[in-house]
Amino acid sequence: MERILPNHKRWARIKRNRYIYLMMSAGIIYFFLFKFIPVWGLLLSFQDYSPFKGFLGSSWVGFKHFSDLFQSGQFYIMARNTFVISILNLVFFFPLPILLALMLNEVRHELFKKVNQSIVYLPHFLSWVILVSLTFFVFSSDIGIVNKLIVASGNQPVLFLSEPKFFWILLTLQNIWKDAGWGTIIFLAAIAGVDPARYEAAVIDGASRFRQIWHITLPAIRPTIIILLILRFGNMADVGFEQVLLMMNPLVSSVADVFDTYSYTQGIVGGKISVGIAVGMFKGVVGLVMVVTANKIVKKLGYEGIY
């Protein structure tokens, strides 16, 4: 049982660590204002909410919006698109920051390493508007660089942006280019915490660089990989609203309509605020179930989970 400190000792400890608490205050205030207080708004999903009537004046409808969502003909399409995009990101995007971090860690020339890190980090700071614009200039059928090369080789242009079969591939490639470098930060920090004596012992035993990575580096960062993998499962129902909305067009709507875009069209464009909130709440429940399930599977496999 934790020992309860007297008030004067508690305040003395707070005074001694005041600068640490001051640094924490910005994050605490942010989560309180933008994460904790808005939770009450989930109650609107059980109402037929009208901004003109307000919270107290709007009628309660129970689970009507959830029932309408599940019975909607679009639900299967949205669920399929959302989870296929998430699975593609999980399979093709998630391992790349690990591989890139291992490669950067092997670079011994410090200046070359820092330059490469800056280059791979840079796309993360570009907005999706800029990135989608770059995608248009590369893959569009009339002015795209790729199609100009295809036409120059004597073939017909390929409709990358209006063919449904290319949509999921383009989204995955965009995510890889934008965030693969940024994702290496956590893994590089984990690699930096590995005891150098273990590498020295491996060198004495005659282990190659690949053997050192396989038997020392990867096992050392395994807990970090597992935690991030579990958290990735928690975001399975969230595929990035801005990216999908900017890439959408009527010709690819069958593979582009996801829960986020449905929430936007119903809640913001259509004025059905309660429907939009109900979709968001459903996504949150799915994320919670996925995290709990993934954590239990990880523990059954003998690894340490997130709780």
GROMACS .gro file of C-alpha atoms in nm, residues 77-78 80-82 85 164 167-168 171 239 241 244-245 247-249 251-262:
model
   29
   77ILE     CA    1  -1.938  -0.058  -4.799
   78MET     CA    2  -1.803   0.185  -4.538
   80ARG     CA    3  -1.517  -0.279  -4.599
   81ASN     CA    4  -1.339   0.031  -4.726
   82THR     CA    5  -1.231   0.144  -4.380
   85ILE     CA    6  -0.741   0.062  -4.605
  164PRO     CA    7  -1.132   0.230  -5.819
  167PHE     CA    8  -0.747   0.411  -5.503
  168TRP     CA    9  -0.639   0.199  -5.204
  171LEU     CA   10  -0.364   0.598  -5.027
  239VAL     CA   11  -0.819   0.601  -4.184
  241PHE     CA   12  -1.054   1.191  -4.305
  244VAL     CA   13  -0.965   1.035  -4.817
  245LEU     CA   14  -1.187   1.342  -4.869
  247MET     CA   15  -0.864   1.199  -5.295
  248MET     CA   16  -1.235   1.120  -5.343
  249ASN     CA   17  -1.424   1.176  -5.666
  251LEU     CA   18  -1.578   0.764  -5.998
  252VAL     CA   19  -1.409   0.608  -5.693
  253SER     CA   20  -1.678   0.668  -5.431
  254SER     CA   21  -1.752   0.294  -5.412
  255VAL     CA   22  -1.407   0.230  -5.262
  256ALA     CA   23  -1.353   0.569  -5.097
  257ASP     CA   24  -1.660   0.613  -4.877
  258VAL     CA   25  -1.551   0.545  -4.516
  259PHE     CA   26  -1.694   0.617  -4.172
  260ASP     CA   27  -1.516   0.953  -4.153
  261THR     CA   28  -1.655   1.081  -4.482
  262TYR     CA   29  -2.004   0.951  -4.393
   0.00000   0.00000   0.00000
